Short mmCIF file of C-alpha atoms and ligand atoms in Angstrom, two decimals:
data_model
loop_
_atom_site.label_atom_id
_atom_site.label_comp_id
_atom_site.label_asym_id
_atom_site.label_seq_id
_atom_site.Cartn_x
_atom_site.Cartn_y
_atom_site.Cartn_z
CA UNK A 203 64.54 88.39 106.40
CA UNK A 204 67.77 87.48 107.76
CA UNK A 205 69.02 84.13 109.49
CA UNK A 206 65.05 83.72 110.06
CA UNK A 207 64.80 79.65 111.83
CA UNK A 208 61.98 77.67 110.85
CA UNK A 209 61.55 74.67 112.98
CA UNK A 210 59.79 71.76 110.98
CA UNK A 211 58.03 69.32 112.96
CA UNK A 212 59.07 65.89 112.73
CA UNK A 213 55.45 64.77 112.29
CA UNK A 214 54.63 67.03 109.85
CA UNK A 215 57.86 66.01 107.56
CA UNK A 216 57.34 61.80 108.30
CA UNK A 217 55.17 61.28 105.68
CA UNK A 218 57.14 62.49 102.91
CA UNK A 219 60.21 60.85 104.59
CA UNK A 220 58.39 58.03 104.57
CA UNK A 221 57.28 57.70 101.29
CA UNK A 222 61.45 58.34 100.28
CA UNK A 223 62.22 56.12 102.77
CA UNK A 224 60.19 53.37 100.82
CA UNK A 225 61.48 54.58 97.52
CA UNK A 226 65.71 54.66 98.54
CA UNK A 227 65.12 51.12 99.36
CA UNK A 228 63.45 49.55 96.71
CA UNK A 229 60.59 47.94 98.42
CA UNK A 230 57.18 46.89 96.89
CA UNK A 231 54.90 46.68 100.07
CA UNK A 232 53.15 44.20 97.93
CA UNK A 233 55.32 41.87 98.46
CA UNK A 234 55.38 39.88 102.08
CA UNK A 235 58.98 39.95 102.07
CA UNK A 236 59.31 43.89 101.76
CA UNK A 237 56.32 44.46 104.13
CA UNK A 238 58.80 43.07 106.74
CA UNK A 239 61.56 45.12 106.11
CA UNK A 240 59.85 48.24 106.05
CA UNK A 241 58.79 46.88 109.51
CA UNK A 242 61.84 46.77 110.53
CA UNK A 243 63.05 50.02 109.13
CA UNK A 244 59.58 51.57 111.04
CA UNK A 245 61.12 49.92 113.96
CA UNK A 246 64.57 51.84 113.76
CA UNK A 247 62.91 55.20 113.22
CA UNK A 248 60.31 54.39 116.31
CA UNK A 249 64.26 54.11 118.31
CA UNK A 250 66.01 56.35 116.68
CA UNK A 251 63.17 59.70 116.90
CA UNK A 252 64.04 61.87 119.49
CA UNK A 253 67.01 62.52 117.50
CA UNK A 254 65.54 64.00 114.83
CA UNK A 255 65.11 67.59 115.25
CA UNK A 256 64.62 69.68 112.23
CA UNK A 257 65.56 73.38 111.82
CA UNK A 258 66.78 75.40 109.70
CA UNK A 259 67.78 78.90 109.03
CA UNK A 260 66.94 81.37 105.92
CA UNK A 261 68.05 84.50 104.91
CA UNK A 262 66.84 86.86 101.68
CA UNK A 263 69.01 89.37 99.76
CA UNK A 264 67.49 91.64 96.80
CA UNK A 265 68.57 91.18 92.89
CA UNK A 266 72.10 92.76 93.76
CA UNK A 267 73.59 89.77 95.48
CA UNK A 268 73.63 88.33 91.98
CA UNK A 269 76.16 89.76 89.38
CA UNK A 270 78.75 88.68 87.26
CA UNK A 271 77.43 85.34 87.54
CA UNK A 272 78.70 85.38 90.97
CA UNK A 273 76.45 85.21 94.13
CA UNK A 274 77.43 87.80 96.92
CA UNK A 275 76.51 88.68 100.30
CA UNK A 276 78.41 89.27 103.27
CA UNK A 277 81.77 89.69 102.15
CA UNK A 278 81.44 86.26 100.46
CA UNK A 279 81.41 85.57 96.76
CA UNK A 280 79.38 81.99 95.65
CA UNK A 281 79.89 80.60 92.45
CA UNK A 282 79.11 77.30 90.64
CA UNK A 283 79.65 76.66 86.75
CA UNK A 284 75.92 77.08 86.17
CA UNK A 285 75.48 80.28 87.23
CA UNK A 286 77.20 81.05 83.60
CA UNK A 287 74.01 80.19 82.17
CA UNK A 288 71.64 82.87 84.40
CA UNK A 289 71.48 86.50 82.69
CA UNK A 290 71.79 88.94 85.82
CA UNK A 291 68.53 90.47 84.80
CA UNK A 292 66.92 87.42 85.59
CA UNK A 293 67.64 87.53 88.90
CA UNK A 294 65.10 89.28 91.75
CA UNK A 295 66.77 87.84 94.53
CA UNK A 296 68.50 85.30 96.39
CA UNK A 297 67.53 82.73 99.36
CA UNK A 298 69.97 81.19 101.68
CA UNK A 299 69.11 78.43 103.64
CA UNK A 300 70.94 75.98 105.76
CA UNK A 301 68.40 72.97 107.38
CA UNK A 302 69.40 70.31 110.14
CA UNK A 303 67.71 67.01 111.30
CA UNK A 304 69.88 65.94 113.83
CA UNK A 305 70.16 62.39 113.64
CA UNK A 306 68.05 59.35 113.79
CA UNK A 307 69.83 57.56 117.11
CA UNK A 308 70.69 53.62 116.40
CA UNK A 309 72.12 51.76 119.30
CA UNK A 310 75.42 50.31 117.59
CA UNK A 311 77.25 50.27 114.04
CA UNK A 312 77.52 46.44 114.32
CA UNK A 313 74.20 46.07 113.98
CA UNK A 314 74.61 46.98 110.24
CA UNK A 315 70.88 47.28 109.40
CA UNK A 316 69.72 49.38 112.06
CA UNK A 317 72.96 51.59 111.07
CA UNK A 318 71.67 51.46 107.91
CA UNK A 319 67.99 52.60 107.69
CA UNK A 320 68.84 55.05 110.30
CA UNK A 321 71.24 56.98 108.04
CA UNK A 322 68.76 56.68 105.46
CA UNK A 323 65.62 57.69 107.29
CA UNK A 324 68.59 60.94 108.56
CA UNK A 325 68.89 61.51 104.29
CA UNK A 326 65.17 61.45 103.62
CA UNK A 327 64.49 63.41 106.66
CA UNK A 328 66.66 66.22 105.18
CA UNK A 329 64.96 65.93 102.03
CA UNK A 330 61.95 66.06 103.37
CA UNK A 331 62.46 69.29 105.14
CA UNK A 332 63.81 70.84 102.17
CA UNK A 333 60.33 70.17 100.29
CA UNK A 334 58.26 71.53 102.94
CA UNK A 335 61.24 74.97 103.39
CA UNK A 336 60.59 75.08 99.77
CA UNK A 337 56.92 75.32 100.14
CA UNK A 338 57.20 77.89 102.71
CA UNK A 339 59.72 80.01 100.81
CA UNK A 340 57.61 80.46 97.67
CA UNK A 341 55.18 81.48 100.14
CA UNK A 342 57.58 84.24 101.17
CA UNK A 343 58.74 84.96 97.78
CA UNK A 344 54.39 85.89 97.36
CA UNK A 345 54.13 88.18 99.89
CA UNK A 346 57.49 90.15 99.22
CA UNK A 347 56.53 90.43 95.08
CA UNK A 348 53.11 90.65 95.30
CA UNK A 349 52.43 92.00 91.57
CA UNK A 350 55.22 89.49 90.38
CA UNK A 351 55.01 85.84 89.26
CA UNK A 352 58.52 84.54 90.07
CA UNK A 353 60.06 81.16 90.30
CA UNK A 354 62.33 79.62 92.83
CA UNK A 355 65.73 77.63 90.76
CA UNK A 356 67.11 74.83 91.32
CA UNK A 357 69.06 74.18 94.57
CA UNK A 358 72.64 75.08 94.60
CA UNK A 359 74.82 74.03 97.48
CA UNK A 360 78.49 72.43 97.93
CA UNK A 361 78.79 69.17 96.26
CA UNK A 362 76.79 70.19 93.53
CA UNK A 363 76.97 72.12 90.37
CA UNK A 364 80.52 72.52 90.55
CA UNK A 365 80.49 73.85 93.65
CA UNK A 366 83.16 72.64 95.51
CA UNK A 367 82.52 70.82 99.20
CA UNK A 368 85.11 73.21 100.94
CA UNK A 369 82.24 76.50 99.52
CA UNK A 370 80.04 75.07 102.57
CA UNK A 371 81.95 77.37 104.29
CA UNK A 372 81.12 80.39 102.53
CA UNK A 373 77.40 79.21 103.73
CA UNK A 374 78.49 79.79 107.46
CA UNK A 375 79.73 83.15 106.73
CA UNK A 376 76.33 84.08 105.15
CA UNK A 377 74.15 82.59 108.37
CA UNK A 378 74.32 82.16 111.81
CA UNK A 379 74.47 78.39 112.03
CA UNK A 380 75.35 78.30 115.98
CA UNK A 381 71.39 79.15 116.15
CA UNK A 382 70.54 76.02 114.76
CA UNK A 383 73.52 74.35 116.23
CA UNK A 384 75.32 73.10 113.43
CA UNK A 385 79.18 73.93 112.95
CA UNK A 386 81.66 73.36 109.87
CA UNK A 387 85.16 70.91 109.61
CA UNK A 388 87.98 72.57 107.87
CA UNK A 389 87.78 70.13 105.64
CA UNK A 390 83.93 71.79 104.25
CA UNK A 391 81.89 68.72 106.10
CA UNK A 392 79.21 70.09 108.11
CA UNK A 393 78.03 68.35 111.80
CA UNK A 394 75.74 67.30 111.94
CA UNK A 395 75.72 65.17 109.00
CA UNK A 396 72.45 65.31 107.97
CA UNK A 397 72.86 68.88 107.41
CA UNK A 398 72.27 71.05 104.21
CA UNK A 399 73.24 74.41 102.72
CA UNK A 400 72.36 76.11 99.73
CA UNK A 401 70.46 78.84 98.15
CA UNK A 402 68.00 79.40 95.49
CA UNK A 403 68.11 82.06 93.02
CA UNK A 404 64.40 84.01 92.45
CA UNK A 405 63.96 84.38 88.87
CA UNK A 406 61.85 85.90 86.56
CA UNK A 407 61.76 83.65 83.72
CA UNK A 408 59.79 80.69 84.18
CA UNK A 409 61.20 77.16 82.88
CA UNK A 410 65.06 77.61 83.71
CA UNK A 411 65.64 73.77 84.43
CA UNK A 412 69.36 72.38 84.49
CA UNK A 413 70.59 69.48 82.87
CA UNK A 414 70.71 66.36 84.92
CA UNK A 415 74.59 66.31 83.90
CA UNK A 416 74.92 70.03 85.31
CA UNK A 417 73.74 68.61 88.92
CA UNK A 418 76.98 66.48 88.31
CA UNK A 419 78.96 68.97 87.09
CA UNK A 420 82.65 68.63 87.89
CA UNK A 421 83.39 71.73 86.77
CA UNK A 422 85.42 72.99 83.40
CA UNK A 423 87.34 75.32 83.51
CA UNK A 424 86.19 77.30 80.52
CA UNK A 425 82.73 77.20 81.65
CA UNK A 426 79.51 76.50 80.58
CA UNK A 427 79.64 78.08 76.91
CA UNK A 428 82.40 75.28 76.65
CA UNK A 429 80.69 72.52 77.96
CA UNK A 430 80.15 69.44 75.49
CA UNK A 431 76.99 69.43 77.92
CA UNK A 432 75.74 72.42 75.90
CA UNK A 433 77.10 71.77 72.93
CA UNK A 434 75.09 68.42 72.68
CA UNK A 435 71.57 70.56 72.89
S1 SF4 B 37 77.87 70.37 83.13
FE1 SF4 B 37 78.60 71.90 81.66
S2 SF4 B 37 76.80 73.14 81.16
FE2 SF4 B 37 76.35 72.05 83.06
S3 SF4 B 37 76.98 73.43 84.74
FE3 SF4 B 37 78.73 72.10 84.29
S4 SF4 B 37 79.97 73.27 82.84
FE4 SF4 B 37 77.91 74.17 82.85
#
């Protein structure tokens, strides 16, 4: 499986968007008050739809695109401070992905609250396609090991982990993002916005869960053994 797109339809990923969309903005639809607003914010998506487009884009390599605690494929190496932590042996394989919603439209910044709930139904939207690509690549991961019980990690992408933003564009090296029309500023920032990349190690050891403080991670230079993150368990 390489650079394999998966189009998402938009109905299939509003309900979970929905139910983040609810959740990012703090509304109790108990209350009158909030029952308005997410009226409102129904109202922007209802405008702003036929931007929303989501694809994305996959690709699978076998256990060897993970040594050294590096991830590598294509001529590009990957690395984030919490791959320290993974044992090579753990790893069966590795999934790129890169997903795209497009954009819910809004008719003008000024109008700071449909600018608003636009970008954030754009954010959940991603999300939301990310949970149902996840579904569909355990799926994958079923049929390719049948005798195996495996586990998909964490997500790692730019931003996160350690990783730096600019390693997005290690991502576009790895798949063919012009299929899914999304392209890559020098500065790491991908366009469309609402755009992700990452990949997910397969592992054979169930339970490897990172810290919420290794999500953060800013990096250190001497690695995880060093980290006072560690140190504190
Ligand atoms: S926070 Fe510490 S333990 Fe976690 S990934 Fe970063 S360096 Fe490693």
């Amino acid at each position: 499986m390489k650079n394999q797109k998966i189009s998402i339809a938009e109905q299939q990923a509003f309900p979970l968007a929905e139910q983040r969309f609810i959740k990012t903005c703090g509304f109790n639809l108990e209350r009158e008050k909030h029952q308005r607003m997410m009226k409102m914010g129904l109202a922007v998506r209802e405008k702003g739809i036929g931007g929303i487009d989501i694809n994305a884009l996959v690709s699978f390599y076998g256990s060897e695109a993970f040594s050294e605690g590096k991830v590598k494929a294509e001529g590009v190496e990957i690395y984030c401070n919490y791959f320290d932590q993974i044992p090579a042996e753990w790893v069966e394989g590795v999934y790129f992905y890169m997903l795209t919603v497009g954009e819910c439209l809004f008719s003008s910044e000024e109008d700071i609250m449909d600018f608003l709930y636009a970008d954030i139904w754009g954010t959940n939207y991603v999300d939301a396609g990310i949970e149902i690509l996840k579904e569909k690549l355990n799926a994958d991961l079923k049929e390719r090991f049948p005798d195996k019980t495996l586990y998909l990690s964490d997500e790692f992408g730019p931003g996160y982990f350690g990783m730096p933003v600019i390693a997005s564009k290690n991502f576009f090296q790895v798949l063919d993002a012009d299929a899914i029309g999304v392209w890559v500023k020098d500065s790491g920032l991908m366009i469309p916005q609402k755009t992700c990349a990452g990949l997910y190690l397969v592992l054979n050891q169930p339970g490897v869960k990172a810290e919420p403080e290794c999500m953060q991670c800013r990096g250190n230079v001497s690695g995880c053994q060093f980290c006072a993150v560690r140190a504190e368990k």
